Coordinates of N, CA and C in Angstrom, one line a residue:
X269 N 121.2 101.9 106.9 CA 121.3 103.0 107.8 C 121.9 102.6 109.2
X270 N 122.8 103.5 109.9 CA 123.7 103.2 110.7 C 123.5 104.0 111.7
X271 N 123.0 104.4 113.1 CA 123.0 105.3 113.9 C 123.6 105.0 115.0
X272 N 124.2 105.8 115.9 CA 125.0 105.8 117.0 C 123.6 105.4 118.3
X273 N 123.5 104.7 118.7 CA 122.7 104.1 120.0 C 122.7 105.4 120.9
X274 N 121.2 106.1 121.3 CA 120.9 106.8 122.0 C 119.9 106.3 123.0
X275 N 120.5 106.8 124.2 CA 120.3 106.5 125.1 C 118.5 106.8 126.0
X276 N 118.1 107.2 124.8 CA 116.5 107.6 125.3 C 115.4 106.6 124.4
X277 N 116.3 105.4 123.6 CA 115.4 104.9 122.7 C 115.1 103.4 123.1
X278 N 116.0 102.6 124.0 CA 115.7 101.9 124.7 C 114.3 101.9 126.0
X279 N 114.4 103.0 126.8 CA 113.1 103.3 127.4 C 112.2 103.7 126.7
X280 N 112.5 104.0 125.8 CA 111.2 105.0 125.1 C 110.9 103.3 124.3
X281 N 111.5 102.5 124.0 CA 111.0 101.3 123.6 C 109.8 100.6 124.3
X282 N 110.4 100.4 125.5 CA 110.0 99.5 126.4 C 108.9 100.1 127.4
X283 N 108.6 101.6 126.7 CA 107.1 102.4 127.8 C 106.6 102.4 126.6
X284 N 106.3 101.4 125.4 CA 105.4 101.5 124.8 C 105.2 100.0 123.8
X285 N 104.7 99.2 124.5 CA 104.7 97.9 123.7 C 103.8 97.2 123.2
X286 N 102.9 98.7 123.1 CA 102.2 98.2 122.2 C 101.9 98.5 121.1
X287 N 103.5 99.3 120.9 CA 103.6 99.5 119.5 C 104.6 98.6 118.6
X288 N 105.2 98.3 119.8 CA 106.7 97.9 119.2 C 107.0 96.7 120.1
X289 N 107.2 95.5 119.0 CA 107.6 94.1 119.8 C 109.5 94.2 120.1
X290 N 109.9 93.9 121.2 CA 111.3 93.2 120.9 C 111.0 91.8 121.0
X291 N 110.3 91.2 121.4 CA 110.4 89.5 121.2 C 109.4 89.2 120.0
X292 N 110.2 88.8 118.9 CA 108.5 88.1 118.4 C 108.7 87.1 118.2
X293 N 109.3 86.0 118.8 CA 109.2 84.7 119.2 C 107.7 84.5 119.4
X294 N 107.2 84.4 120.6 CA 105.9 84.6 120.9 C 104.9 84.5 120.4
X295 N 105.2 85.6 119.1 CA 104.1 85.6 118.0 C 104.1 85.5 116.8
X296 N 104.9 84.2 116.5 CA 104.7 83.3 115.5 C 103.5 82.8 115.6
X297 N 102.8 83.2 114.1 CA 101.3 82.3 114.0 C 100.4 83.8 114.2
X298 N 100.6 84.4 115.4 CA 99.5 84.9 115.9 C 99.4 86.4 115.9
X299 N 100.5 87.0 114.6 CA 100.7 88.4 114.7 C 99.2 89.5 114.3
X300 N 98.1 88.7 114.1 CA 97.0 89.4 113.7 C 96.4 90.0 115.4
X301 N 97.0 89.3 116.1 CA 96.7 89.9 117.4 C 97.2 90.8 117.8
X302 N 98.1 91.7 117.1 CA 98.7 92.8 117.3 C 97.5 93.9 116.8
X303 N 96.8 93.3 116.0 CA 96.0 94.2 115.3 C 94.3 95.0 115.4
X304 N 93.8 95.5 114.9 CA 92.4 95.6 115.8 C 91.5 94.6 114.4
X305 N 91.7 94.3 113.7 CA 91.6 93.8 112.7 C 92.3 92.8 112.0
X306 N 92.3 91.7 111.4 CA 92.5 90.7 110.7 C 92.2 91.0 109.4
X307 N 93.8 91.1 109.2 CA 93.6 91.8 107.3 C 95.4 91.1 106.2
X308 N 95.3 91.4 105.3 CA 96.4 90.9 105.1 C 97.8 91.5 105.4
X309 N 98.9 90.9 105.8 CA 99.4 90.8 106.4 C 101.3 91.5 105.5
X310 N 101.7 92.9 105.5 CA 102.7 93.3 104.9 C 104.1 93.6 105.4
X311 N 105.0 93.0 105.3 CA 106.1 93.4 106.2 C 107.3 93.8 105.4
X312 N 108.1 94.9 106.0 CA 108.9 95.8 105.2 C 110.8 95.4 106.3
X313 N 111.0 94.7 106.3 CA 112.7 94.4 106.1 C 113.7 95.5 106.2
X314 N 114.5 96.1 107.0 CA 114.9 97.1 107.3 C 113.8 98.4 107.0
X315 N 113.3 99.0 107.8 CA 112.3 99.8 107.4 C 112.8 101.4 107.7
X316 N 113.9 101.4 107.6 CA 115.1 102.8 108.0 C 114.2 103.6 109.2
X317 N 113.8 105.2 109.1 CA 113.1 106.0 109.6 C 111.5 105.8 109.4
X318 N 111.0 105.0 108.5 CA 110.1 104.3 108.8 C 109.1 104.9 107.5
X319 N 109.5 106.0 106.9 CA 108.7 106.8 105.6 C 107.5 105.8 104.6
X320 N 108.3 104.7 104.3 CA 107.6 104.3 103.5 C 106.4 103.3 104.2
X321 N 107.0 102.9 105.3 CA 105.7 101.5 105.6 C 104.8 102.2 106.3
X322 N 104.8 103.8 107.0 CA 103.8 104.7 107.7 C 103.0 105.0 106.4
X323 N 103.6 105.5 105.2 CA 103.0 105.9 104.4 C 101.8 104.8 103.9
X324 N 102.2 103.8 103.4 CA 101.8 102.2 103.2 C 100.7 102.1 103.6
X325 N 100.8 102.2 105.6 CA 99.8 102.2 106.5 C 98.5 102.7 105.8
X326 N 99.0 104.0 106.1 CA 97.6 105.3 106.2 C 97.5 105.5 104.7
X327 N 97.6 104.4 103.5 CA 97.2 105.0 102.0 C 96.5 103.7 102.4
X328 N 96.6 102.9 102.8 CA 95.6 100.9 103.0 C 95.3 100.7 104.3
X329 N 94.6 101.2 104.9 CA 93.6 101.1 106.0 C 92.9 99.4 106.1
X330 N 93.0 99.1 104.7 CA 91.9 97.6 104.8 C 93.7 96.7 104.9
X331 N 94.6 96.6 104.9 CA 96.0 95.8 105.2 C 96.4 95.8 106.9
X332 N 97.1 94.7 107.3 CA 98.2 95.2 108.3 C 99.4 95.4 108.2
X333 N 100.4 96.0 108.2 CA 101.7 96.7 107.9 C 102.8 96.2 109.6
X334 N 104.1 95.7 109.5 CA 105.1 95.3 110.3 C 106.2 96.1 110.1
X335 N 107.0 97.0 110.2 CA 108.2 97.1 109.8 C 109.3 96.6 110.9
X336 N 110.4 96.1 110.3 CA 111.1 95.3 110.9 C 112.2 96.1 110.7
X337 N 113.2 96.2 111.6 CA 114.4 97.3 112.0 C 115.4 96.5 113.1
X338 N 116.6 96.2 112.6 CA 117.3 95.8 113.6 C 118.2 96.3 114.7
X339 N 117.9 97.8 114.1 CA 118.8 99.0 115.0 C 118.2 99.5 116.1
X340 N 117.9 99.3 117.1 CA 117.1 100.0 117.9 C 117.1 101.2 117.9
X341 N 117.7 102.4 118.0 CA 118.0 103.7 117.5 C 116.9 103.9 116.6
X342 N 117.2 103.2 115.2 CA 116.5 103.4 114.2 C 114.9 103.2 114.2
X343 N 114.6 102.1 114.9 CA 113.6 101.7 115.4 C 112.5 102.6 116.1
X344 N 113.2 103.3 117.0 CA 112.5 104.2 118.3 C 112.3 105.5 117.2
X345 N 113.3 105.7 116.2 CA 112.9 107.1 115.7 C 112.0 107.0 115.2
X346 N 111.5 105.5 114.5 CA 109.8 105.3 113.7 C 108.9 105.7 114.8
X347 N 109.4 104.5 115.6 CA 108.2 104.5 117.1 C 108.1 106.1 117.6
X348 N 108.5 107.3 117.6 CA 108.7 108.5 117.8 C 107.2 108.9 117.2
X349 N 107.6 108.6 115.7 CA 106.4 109.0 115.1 C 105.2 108.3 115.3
X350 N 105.0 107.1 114.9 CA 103.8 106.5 116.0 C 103.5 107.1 116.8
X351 N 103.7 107.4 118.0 CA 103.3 108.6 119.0 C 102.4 109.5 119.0
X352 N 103.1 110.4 117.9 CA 102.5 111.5 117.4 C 101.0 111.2 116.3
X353 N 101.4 110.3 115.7 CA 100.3 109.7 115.2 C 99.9 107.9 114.6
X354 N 99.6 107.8 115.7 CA 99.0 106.0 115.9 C 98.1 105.7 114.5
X355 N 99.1 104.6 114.3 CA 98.0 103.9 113.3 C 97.7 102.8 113.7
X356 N 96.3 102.1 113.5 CA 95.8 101.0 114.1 C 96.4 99.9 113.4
X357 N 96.8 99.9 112.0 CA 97.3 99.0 111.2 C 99.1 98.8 110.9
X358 N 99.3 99.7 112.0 CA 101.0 99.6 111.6 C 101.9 99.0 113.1
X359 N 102.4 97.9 113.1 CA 103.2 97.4 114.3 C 104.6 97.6 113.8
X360 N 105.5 97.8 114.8 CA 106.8 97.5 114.5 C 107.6 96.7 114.9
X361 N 108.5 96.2 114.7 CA 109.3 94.9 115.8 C 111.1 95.5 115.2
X362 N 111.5 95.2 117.2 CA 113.1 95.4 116.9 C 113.4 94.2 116.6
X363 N 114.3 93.7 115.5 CA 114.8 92.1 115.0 C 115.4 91.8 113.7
X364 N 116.2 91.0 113.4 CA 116.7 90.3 112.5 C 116.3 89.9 111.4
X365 N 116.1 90.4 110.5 CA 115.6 89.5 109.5 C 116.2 88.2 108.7
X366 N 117.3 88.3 109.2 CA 117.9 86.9 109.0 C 117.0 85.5 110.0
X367 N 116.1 85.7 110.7 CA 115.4 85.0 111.7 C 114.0 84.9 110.9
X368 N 114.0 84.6 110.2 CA 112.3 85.3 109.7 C 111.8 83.9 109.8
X369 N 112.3 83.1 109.9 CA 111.3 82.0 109.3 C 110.8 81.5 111.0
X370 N 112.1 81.9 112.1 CA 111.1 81.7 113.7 C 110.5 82.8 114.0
X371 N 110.1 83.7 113.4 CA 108.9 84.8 113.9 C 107.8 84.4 113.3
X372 N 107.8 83.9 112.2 CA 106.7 83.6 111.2 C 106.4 82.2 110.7
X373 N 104.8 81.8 110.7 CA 104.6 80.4 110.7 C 104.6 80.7 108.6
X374 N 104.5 79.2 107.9 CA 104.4 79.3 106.9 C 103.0 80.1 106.7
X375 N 102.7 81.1 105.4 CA 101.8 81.4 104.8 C 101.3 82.0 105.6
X376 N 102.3 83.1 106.3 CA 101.9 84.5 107.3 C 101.3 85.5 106.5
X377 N 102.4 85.6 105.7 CA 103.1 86.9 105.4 C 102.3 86.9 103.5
X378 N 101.8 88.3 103.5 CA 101.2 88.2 102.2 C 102.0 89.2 101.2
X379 N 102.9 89.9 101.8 CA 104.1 90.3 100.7 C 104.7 91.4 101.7
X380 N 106.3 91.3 100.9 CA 107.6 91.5 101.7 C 108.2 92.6 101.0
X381 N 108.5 93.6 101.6 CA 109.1 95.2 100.9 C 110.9 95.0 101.4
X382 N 111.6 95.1 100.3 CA 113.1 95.7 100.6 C 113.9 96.4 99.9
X383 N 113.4 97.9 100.6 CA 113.7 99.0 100.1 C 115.3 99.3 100.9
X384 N 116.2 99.7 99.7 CA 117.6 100.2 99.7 C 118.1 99.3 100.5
X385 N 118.2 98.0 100.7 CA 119.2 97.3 101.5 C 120.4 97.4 101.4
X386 N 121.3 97.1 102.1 CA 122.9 97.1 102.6 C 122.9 96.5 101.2
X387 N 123.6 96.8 100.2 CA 124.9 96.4 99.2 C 125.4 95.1 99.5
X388 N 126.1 95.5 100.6 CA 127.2 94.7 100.8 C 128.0 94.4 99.8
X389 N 128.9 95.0 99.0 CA 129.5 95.6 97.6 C 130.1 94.3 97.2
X390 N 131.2 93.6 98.8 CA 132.2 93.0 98.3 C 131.9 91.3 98.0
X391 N 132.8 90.4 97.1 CA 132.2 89.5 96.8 C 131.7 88.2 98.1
X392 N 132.8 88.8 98.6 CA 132.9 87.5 100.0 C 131.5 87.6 101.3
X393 N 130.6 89.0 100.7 CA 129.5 89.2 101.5 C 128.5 89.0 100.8
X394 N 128.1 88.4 99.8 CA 127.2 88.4 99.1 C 125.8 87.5 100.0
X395 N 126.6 86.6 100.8 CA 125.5 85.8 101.6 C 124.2 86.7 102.7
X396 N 125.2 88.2 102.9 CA 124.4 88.7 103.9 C 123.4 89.9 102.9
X397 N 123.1 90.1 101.5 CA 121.9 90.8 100.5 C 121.4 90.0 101.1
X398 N 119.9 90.6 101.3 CA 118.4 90.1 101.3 C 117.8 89.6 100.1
X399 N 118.6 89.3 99.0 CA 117.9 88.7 97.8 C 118.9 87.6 97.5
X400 N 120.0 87.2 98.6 CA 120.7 85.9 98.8 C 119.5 84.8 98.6
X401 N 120.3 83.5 98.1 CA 118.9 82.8 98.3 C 118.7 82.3 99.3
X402 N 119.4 82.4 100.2 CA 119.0 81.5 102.1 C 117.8 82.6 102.1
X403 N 117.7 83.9 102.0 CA 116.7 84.7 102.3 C 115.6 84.6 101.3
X404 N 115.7 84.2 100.1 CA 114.6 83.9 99.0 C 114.3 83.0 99.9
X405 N 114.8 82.0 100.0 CA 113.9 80.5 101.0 C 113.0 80.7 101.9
X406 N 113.3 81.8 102.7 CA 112.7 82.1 103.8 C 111.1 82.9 103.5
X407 N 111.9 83.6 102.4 CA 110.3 84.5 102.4 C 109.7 83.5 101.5
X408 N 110.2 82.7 100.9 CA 109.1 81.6 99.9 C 108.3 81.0 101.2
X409 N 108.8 80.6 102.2 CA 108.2 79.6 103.4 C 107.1 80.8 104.3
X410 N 107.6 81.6 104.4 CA 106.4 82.6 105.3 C 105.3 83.1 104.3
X411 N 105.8 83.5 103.2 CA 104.8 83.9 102.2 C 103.8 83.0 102.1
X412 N 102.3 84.1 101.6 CA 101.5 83.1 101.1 C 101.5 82.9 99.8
X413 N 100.6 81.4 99.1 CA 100.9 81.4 98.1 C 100.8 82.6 97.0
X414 N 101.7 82.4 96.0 CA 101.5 83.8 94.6 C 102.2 84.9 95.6
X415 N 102.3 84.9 97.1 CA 103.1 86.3 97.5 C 103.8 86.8 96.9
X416 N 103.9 88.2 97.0 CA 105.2 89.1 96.5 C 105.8 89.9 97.4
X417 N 107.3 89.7 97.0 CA 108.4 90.6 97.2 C 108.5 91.8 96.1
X418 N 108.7 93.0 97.0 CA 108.8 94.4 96.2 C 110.4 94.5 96.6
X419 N 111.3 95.0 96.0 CA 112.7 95.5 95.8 C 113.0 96.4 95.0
X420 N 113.1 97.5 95.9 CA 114.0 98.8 95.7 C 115.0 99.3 96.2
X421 N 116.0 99.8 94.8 CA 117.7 100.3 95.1 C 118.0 101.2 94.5
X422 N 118.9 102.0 94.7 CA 119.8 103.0 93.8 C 120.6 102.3 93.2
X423 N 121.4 100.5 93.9 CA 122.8 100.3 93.3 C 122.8 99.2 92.2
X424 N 123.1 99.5 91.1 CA 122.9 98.9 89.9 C 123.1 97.4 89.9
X425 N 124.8 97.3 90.8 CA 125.2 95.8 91.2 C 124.7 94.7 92.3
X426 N 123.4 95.2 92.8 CA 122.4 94.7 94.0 C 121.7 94.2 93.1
X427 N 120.9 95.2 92.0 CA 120.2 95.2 91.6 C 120.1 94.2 90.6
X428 N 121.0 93.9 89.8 CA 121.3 92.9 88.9 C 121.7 91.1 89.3
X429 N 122.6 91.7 90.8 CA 122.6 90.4 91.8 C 121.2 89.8 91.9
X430 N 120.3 90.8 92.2 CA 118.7 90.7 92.5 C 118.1 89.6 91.7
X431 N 118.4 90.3 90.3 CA 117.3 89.6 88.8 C 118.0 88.5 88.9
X432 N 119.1 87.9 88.7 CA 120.1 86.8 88.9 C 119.7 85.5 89.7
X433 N 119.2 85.8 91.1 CA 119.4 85.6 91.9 C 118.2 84.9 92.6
X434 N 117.2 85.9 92.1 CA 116.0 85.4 91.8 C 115.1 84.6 90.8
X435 N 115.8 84.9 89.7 CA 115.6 83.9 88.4 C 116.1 82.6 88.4
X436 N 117.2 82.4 89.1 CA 117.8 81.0 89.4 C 116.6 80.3 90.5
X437 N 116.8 80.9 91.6 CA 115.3 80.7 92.5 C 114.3 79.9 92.0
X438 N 113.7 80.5 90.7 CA 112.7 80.2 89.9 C 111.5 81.1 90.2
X439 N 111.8 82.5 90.5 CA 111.1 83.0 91.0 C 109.8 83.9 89.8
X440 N 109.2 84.1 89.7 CA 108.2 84.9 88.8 C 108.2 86.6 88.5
X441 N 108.6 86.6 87.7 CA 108.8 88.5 87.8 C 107.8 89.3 87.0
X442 N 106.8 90.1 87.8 CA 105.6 90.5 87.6 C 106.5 92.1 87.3
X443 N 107.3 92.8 87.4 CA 107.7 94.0 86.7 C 109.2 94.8 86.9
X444 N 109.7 95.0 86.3 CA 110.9 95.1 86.4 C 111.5 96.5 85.5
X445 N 111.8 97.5 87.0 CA 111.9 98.8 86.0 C 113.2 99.2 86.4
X446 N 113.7 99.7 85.4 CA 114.7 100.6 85.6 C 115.3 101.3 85.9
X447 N 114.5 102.5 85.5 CA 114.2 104.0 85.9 C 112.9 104.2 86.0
X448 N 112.7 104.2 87.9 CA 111.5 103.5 88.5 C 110.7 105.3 88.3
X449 N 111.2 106.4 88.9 CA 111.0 107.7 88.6 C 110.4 108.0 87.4
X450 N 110.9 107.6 86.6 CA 110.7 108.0 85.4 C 109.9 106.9 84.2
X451 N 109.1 106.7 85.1 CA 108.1 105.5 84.5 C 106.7 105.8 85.2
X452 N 105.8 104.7 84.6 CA 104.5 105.0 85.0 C 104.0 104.9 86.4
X453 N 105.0 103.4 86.7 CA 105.0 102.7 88.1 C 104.8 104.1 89.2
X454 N 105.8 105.1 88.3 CA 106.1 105.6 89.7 C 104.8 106.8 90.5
X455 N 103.9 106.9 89.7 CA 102.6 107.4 90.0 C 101.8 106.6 91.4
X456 N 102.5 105.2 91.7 CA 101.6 104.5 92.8 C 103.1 104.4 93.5
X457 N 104.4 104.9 93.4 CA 105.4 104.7 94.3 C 105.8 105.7 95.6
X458 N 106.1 105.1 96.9 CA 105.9 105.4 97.8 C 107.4 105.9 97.9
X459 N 108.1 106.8 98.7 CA 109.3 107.1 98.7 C 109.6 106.8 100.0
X460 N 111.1 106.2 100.0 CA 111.4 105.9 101.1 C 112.4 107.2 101.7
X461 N 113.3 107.4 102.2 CA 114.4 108.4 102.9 C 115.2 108.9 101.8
X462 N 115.7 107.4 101.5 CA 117.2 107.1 100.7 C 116.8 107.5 99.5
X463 N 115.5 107.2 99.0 CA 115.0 106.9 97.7 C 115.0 108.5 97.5
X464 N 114.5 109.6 98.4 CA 114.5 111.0 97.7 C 115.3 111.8 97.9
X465 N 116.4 111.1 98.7 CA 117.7 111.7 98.8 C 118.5 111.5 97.0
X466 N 118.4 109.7 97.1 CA 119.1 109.5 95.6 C 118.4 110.2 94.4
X467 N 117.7 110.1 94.2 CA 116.7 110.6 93.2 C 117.2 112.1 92.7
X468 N 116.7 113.3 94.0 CA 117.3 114.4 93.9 C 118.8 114.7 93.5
X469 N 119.0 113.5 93.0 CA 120.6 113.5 92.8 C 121.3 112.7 91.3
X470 N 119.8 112.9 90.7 CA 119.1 112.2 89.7 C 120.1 110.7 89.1
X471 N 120.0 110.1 90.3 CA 120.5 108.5 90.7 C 119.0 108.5 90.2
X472 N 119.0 106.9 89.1 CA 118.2 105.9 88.8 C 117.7 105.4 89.9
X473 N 116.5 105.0 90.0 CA 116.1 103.9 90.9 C 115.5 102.9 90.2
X474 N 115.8 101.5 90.6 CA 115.9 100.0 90.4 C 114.6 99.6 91.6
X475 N 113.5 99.0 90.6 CA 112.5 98.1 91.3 C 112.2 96.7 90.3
X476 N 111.7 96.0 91.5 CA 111.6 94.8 90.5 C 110.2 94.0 91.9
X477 N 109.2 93.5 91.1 CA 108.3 93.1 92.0 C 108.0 91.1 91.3
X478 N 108.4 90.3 92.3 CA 108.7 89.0 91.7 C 107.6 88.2 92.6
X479 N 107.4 87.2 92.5 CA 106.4 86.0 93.5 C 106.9 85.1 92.9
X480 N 107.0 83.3 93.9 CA 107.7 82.4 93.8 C 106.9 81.4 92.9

């Protein structure tokens, strides 16, 4: 997701920080201090308008929930909704996920969501998917042990890059569906933006839920 930089989401950032980190240098180690509770610890990797990790939130009250957004635009429109309705268990942070392993100490993170990432279709970009393995590395090092990564797509060729990519890894694959809609899975699945945009358009959706 790609939005044009509006000029009300930078203040609207920074008159509210205690919802929303831009540095989390800082709080490497110590992100339970964001929280009013010490609980396990879930973070969602591009988290677009924010649908799925709000929802996440308020269905697991006993978790803590991070969405991570590198768009600030995109970011503030989550933070928007926070506002309107604070959850005690949901933080957000503007940042990179290519950085993950200096936000987070080893065996932070008790499982990692990446819902509809960038494609990035062509062959010479394959380095910048989130299921690259520089990025498997990373979440293997922040994860705790047995962690899981959840992965969800519409694009068949992500998606197969995915299984590939992760099996070389040596990674463990706890379920792997096809036609995520139209399976059982999808009775406990959370919708993201994209996911009921594609869907309604009766595009497949591709999940696959793996630990290292």
């Amino acid at each position: 997701m790609r939005l044009r930089n509006k000029p009300w989401a930078k203040p609207l950032i920074a008159a509210n920080p205690e919802l929303i980190v831009t540095d989390p240098l800082p709080l490497k180690g110590k992100w339970q201090s964001r929280f009013s509770q010490s609980a396990p610890l879930y973070l969602e990797i591009g988290m677009g308008k924010g649908n799925f990790i709000i929802e996440q939130a308020r269905n697991h009250p006993e978790n803590n929930y991070l969405g991570m957004e590198v768009q600030t635009t995109v970011a503030a429109i989550v933070l928007k909704k926070l506002l309107v309705q604070p959850l005690p268990n949901l933080q957000l942070i503007v940042a990179d996920g290519r950085l993950l392993t200096e936000f987070f100490t080893e065996n932070e993170v008790t499982g990692i969501y990446l819902n509809f990432s960038d494609p990035w279709p062509k062959k010479k970009q394959a380095k910048r998917r989130l299921t690259y393995h520089t990025f498997l590395a990373q979440y293997r090092q922040v994860l705790v042990e047995n962690g899981q990564i959840e992965f969800k797509t519409d694009n068949q060729g992500l998606f197969e890059f995915s299984l590939k990519s992760m099996n070389n890894f040596g990674m463990h694959f706890a379920g792997v569906w096809l036609d995520l809609h139209h399976s059982e899975e999808n009775e406990h699945n959370v919708l993201t933006e994209y996911e009921a945009k594609f869907s309604q358009k009766g595009q497949p959706i591709y999940k696959v839920t793996a630990n290292f």
